[in-house]
Short mmCIF file of C-alpha atoms in Angstrom, two decimals:
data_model
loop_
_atom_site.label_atom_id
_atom_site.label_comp_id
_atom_site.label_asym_id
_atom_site.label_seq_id
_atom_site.Cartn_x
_atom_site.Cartn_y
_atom_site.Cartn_z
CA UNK D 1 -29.44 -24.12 -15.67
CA UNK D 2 -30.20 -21.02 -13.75
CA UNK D 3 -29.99 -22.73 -9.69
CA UNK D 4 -26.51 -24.58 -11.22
CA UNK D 5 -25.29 -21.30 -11.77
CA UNK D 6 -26.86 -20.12 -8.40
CA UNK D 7 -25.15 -22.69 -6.29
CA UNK D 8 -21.90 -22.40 -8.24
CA UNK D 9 -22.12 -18.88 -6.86
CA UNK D 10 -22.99 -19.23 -3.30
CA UNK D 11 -20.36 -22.32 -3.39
CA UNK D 12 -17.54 -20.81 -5.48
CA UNK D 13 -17.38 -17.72 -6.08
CA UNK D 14 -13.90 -17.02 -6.63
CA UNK D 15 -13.96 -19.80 -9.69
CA UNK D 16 -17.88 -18.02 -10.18
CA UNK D 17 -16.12 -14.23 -11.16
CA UNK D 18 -12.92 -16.26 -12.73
CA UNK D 19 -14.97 -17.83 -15.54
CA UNK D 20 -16.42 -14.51 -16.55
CA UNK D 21 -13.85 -12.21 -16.13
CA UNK D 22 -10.74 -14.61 -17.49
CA UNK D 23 -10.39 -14.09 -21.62
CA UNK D 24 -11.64 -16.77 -24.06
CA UNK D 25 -9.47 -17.48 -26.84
CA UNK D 26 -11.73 -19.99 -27.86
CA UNK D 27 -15.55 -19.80 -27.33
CA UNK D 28 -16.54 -22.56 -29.56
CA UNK D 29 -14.54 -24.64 -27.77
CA UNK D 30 -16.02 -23.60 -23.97
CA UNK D 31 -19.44 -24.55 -25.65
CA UNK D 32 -18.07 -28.25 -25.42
CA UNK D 33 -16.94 -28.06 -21.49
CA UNK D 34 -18.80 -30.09 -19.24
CA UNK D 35 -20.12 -28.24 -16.93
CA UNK D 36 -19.33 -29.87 -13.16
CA UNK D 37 -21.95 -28.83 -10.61
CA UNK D 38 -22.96 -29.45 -7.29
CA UNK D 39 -25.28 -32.07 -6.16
CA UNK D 40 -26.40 -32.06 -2.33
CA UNK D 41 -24.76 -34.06 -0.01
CA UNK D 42 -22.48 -35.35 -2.69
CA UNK D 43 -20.02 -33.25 -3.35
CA UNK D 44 -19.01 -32.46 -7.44
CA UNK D 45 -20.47 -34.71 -9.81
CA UNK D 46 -20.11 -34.16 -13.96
CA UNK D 47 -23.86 -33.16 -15.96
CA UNK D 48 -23.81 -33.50 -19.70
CA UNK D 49 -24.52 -29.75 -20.28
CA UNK D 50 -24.05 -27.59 -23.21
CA UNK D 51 -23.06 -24.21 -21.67
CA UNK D 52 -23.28 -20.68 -22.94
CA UNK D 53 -20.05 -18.78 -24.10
CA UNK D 54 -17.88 -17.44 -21.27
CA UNK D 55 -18.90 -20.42 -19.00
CA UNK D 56 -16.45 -22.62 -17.63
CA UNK D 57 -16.66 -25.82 -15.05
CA UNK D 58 -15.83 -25.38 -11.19
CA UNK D 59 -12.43 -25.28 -10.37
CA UNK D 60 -10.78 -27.68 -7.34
CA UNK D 61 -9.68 -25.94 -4.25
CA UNK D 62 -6.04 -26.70 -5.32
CA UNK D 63 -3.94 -26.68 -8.59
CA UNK D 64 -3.34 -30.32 -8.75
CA UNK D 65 -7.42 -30.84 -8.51
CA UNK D 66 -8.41 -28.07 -9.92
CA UNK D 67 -9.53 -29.56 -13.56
CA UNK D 68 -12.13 -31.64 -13.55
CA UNK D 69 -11.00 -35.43 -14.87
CA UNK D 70 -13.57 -34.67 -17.91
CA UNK D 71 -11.35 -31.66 -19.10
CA UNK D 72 -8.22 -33.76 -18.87
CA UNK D 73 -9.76 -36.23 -21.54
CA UNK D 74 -11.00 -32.82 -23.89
CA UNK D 75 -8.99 -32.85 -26.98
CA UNK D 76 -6.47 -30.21 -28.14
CA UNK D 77 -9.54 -27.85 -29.00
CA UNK D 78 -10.00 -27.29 -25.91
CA UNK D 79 -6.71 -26.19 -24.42
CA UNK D 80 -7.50 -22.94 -24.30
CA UNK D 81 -10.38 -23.90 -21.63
CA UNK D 82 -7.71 -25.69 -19.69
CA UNK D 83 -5.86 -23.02 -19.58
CA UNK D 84 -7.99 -20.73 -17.98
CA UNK D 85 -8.78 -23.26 -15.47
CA UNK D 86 -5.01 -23.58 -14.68
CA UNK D 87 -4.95 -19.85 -13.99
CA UNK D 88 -8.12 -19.98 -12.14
CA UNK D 89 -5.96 -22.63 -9.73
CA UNK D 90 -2.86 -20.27 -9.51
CA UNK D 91 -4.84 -17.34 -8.95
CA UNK D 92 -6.50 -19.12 -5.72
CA UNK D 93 -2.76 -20.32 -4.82
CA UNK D 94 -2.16 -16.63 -4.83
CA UNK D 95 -4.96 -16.00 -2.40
CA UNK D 96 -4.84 -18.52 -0.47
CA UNK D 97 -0.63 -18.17 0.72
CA UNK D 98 0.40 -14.92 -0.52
CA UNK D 99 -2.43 -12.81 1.22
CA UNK D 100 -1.79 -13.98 4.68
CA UNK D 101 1.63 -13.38 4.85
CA UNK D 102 1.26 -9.97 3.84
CA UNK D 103 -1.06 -9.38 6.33
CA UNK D 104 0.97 -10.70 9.17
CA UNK D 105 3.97 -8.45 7.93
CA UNK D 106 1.49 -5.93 7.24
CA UNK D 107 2.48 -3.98 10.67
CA UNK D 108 6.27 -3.80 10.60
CA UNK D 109 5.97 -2.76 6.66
CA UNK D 110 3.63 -0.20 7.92
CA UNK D 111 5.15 1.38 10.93
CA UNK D 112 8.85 0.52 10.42
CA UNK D 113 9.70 3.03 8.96
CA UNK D 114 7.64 5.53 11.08
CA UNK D 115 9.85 4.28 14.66
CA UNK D 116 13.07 4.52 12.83
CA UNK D 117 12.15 8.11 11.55
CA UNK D 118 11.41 9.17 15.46
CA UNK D 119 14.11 7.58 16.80
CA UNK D 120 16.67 8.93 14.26
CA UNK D 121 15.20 12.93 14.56
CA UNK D 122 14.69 12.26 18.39
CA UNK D 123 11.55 14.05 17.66
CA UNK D 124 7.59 13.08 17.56
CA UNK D 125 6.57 16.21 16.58
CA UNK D 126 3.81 15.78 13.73
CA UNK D 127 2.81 12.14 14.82
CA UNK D 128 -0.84 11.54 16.05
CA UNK D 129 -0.36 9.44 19.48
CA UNK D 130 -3.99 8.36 18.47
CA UNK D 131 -2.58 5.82 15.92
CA UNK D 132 -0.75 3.93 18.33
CA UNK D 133 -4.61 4.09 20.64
CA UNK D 134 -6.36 3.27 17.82
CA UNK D 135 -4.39 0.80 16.62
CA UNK D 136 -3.80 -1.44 20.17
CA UNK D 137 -7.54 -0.82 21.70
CA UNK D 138 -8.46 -2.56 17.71
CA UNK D 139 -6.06 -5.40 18.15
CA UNK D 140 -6.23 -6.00 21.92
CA UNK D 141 -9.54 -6.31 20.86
CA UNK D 142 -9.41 -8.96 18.46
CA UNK D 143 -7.38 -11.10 20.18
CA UNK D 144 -10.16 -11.23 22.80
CA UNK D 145 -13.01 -12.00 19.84
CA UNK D 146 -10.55 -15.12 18.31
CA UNK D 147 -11.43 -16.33 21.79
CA UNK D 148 -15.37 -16.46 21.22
CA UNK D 149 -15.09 -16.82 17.62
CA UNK D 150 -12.19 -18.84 15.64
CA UNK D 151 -11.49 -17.02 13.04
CA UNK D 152 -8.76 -17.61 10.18
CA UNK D 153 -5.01 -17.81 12.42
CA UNK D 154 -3.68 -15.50 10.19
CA UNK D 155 -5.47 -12.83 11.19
CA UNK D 156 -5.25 -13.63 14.93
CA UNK D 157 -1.29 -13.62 14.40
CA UNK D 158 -1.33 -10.27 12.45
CA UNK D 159 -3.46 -8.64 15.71
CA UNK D 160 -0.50 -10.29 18.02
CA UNK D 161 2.24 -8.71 15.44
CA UNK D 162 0.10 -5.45 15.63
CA UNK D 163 0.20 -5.17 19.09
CA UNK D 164 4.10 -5.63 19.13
CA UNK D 165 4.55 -3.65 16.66
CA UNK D 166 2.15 -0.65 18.66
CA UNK D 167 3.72 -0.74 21.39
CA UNK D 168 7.24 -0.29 20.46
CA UNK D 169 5.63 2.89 18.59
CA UNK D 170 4.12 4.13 21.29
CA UNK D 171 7.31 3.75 23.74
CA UNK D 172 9.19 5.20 20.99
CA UNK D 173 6.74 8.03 20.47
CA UNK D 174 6.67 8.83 24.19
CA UNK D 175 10.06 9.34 25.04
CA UNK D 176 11.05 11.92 21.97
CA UNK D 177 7.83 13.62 21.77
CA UNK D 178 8.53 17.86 22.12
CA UNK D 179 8.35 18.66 26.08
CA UNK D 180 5.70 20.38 28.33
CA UNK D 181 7.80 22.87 30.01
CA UNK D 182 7.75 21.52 33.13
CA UNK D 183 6.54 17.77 32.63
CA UNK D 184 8.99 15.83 34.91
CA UNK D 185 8.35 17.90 37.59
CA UNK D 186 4.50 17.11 37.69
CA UNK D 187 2.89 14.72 40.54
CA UNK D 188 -0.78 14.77 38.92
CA UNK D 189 -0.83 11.86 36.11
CA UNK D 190 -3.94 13.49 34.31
CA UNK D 191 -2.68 16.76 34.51
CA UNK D 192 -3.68 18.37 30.93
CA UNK D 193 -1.10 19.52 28.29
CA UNK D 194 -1.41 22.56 26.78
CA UNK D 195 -1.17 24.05 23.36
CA UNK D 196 -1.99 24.47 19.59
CA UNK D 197 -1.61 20.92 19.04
CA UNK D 198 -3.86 19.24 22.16
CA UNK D 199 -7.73 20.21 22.17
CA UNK D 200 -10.01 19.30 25.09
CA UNK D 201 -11.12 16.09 26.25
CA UNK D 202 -12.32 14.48 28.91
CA UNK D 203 -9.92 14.06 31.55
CA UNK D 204 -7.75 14.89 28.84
CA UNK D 205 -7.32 11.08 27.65
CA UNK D 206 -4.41 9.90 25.70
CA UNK D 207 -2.92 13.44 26.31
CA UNK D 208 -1.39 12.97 29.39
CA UNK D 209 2.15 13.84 30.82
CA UNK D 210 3.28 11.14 32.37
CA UNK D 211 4.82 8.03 29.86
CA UNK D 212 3.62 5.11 33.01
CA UNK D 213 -0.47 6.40 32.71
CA UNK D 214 -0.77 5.49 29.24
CA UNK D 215 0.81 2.04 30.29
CA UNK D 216 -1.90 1.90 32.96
CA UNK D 217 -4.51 2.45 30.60
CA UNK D 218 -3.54 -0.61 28.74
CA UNK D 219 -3.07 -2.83 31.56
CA UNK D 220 -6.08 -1.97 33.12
CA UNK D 221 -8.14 -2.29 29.69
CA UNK D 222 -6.52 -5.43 29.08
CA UNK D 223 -7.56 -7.18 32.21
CA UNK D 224 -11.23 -5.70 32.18
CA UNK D 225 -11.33 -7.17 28.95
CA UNK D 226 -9.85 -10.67 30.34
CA UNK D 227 -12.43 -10.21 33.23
CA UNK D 228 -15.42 -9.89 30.88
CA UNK D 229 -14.16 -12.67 28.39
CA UNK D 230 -14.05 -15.42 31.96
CA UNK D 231 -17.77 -14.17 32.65
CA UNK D 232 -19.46 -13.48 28.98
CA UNK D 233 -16.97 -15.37 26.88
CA UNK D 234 -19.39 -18.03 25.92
CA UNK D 235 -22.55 -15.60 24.87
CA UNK D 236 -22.23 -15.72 21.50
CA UNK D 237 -23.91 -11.83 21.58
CA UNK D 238 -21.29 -10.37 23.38
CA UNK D 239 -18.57 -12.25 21.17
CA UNK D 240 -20.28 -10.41 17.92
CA UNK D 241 -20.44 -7.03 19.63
CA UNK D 242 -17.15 -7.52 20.72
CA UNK D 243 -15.72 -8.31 17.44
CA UNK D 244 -17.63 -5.35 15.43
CA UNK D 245 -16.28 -3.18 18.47
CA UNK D 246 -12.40 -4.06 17.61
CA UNK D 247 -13.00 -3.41 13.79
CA UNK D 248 -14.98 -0.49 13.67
CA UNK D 249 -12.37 1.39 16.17
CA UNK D 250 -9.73 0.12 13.48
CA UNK D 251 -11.44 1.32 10.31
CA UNK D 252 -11.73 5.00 12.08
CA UNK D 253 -7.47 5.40 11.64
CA UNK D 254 -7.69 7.28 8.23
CA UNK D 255 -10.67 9.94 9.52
CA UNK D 256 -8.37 12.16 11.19
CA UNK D 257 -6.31 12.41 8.09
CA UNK D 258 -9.60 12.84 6.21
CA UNK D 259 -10.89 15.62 8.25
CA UNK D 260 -7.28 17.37 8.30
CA UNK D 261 -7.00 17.17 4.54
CA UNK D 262 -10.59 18.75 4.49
CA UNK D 263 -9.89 21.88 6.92
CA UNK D 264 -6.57 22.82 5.47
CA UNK D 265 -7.87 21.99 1.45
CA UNK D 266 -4.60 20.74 1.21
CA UNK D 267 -3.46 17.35 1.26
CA UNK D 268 0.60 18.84 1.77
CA UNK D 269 2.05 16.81 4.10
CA UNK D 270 0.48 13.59 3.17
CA UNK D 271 2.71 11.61 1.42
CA UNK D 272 1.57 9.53 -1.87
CA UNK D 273 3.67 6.65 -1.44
CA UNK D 274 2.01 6.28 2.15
CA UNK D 275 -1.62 5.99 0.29
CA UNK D 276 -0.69 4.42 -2.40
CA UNK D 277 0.42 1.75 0.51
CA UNK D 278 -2.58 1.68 2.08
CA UNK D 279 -4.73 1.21 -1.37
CA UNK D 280 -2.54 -1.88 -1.76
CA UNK D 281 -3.11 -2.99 1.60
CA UNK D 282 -6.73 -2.48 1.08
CA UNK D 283 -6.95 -4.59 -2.16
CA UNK D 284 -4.50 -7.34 -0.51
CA UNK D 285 -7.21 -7.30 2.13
CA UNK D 286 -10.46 -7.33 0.25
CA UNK D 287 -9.10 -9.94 -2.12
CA UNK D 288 -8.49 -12.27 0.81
CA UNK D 289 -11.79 -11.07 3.00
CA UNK D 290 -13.92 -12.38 0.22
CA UNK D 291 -12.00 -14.76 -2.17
CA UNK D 292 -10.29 -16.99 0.19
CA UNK D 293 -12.06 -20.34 1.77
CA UNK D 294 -10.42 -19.76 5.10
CA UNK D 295 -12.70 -18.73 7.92
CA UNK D 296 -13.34 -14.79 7.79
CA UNK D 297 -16.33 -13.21 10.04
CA UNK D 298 -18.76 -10.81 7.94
CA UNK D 299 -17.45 -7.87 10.67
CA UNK D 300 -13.67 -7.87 8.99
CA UNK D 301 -15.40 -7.59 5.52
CA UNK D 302 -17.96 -4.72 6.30
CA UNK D 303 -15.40 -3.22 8.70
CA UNK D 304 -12.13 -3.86 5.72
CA UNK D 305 -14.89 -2.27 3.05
CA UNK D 306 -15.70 1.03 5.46
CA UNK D 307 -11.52 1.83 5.63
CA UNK D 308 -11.03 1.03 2.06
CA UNK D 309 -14.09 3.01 1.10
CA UNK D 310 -12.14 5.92 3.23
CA UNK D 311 -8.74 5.04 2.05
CA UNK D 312 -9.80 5.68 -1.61
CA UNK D 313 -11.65 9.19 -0.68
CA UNK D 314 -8.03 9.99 0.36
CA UNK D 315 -7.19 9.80 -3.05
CA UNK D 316 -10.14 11.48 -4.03
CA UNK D 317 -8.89 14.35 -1.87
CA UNK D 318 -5.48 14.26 -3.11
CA UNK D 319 -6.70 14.51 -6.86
CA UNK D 320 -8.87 17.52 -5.56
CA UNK D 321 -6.73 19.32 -3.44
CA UNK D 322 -3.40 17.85 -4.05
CA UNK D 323 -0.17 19.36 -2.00
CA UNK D 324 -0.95 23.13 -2.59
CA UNK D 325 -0.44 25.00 0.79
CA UNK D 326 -4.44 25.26 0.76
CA UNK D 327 -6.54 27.59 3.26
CA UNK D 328 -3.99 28.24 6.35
CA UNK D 329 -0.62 28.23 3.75
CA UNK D 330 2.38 28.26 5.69
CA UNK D 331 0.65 25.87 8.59
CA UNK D 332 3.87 23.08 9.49
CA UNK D 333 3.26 19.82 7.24
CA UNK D 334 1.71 16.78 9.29
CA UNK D 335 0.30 13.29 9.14
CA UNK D 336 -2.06 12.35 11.58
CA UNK D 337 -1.64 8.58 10.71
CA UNK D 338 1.64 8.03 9.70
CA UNK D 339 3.26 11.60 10.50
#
């Protein structure tokens, strides 16, 4: 009894945490279930098996299969069991449609909002130019890795909507952000900004003055990445790294806000609604990641648990700190993610 339970796990384990964590209105009557489990090489068969309470059979990937034809002949005592397996069924529906299309409308939800804001105040002034970085170097990315390694098309079609969605930010982002003094006037594209708001780095990336070298940068990555997917693309090494690359650079986006929120001891500024956003965009994500039977490399899931892990110290920092004016009161309010 203990391997059937072992390979209902490893095989199902959506339908595996269903049956324990689904209510029993019945448990004398789930002692009666036949339990279905899986024989090798031939797919679901039926064992006479008394099972403990709070066991149920395996579900079918779908609702029309998903109780076994020796449940359909239990009588009336039983309809509680059936029951549960029903919801088991609709609760993989769920997963299965409802959790990709939120994740290719994920971006425009997300950022929406953020290029009308810009473009209505003709003003950047708060917003973190590393989001839109972050953000297209992560997706640019992944694009690249479905290439090597085909992973569920949902995914690949939120990177594509992501990148869209990035760029329009960006464009929108350069042209209203606060001027240098004299920035048009400037013939040196890496010429360094100044002030409170820029701090030093090398060659003073992604802080330029000129709109066209950030457009350069991407074009140029994009083709060095083309050039090294015609030449490595079938090393199966250099398709992992790759794709642990694109997600790790994504699941950095909510340390800046985390190491703001901890120098100021304030989290004023950062809106609620905005995390409570991103918690639901984490558990839309996790639920899918690990619940779904579509194809979903191990580096989204340890990559998707890292930024949810961070997401939900957020919160932690808002319960600490919440929107006092903290150490440096009278500092103006900001978002480095969202602005």
């Amino acid at each position: 009894m203990q391997s059937l339970w072992a390979r209902l796990l490893l095989a199902r384990p959506l339908d595996f945490i269903l049956c324990f964590l689904l209510p029993t209105h019945s448990s004398r009557s789930l002692k009666d279930i036949r339990c279905v489990s899986i024989s090798s090489g031939a797919g679901l068969h039926e064992q006479n098996t008394r099972i403990p309470r709070r066991k149920c059979g395996l579900a079918k990937h779908t609702i029309k299969s998903v109780i076994p034809s020796a449940l359909l002949r239990l009588p009336s005592s039983a309809r509680s069991a059936r029951e549960i397996l029903t919801a088991m069924a609709i609760f993989r529906w769920l997963v299965t449609h409802l959790a990709p299309i939120f994740l290719i409308t994920s971006p425009v939800t997300s950022y929406a909002d953020q290029i009308l804001s810009i473009n209505r105040n003709r003003s950047s002034a708060g917003f973190s130019l590393d989001i839109p970085l972050i953000m297209l170097v992560a997706s640019i990315l992944k694009i690249f890795f479905w290439l090597g390694d085909r992973f569920d098309t949902a995914l690949l079609i939120q990177a594509a909507v992501m990148v869209v969605v990035q760029i329009l930010l960006l464009h929108v982002a350069l042209v209203n952000r606060p001027p240098f003094g004299a920035q048009h006037s400037l013939n040196k594209p890496f010429a360094g900004a100044t002030g409170e708001n820029y701090g030093t780095r090398p060659f003073n990336f992604w802080q330029w003055r000129h709109r066209r070298t950030y457009w350069e940068f991407l074009a140029y990555f994009t083709v060095v990445l083309a050039a090294l997917q015609l030449f490595l693309g079938g090393n199966s090494g250099y398709v992992a790294i790759q794709g642990y690359v694109a997600l790790s650079i994504e699941a950095t986006l909510p340390i800046p806000q985390i190491l703001e929120n901890q120098r100021l001891r304030s989290c004023k500024g950062f809106r609620l609604s905005v995390l409570v956003n991103w918690l639901i965009g984490d558990s839309f994500k996790m639920t899918y990641f690990f619940l779904s039977d579509n194809n979903v490399p191990w580096a989204f899931k340890l990559c998707g648990l890292f930024q949810a892990a961070c997401d939900c110290y957020l919160g932690v920092q808002y319960w600490m700190y919440g929107e006092g004016e903290g150490v440096l009161a009278g500092l103006e309010e900001k978002d480095t993610r969202l602005a």
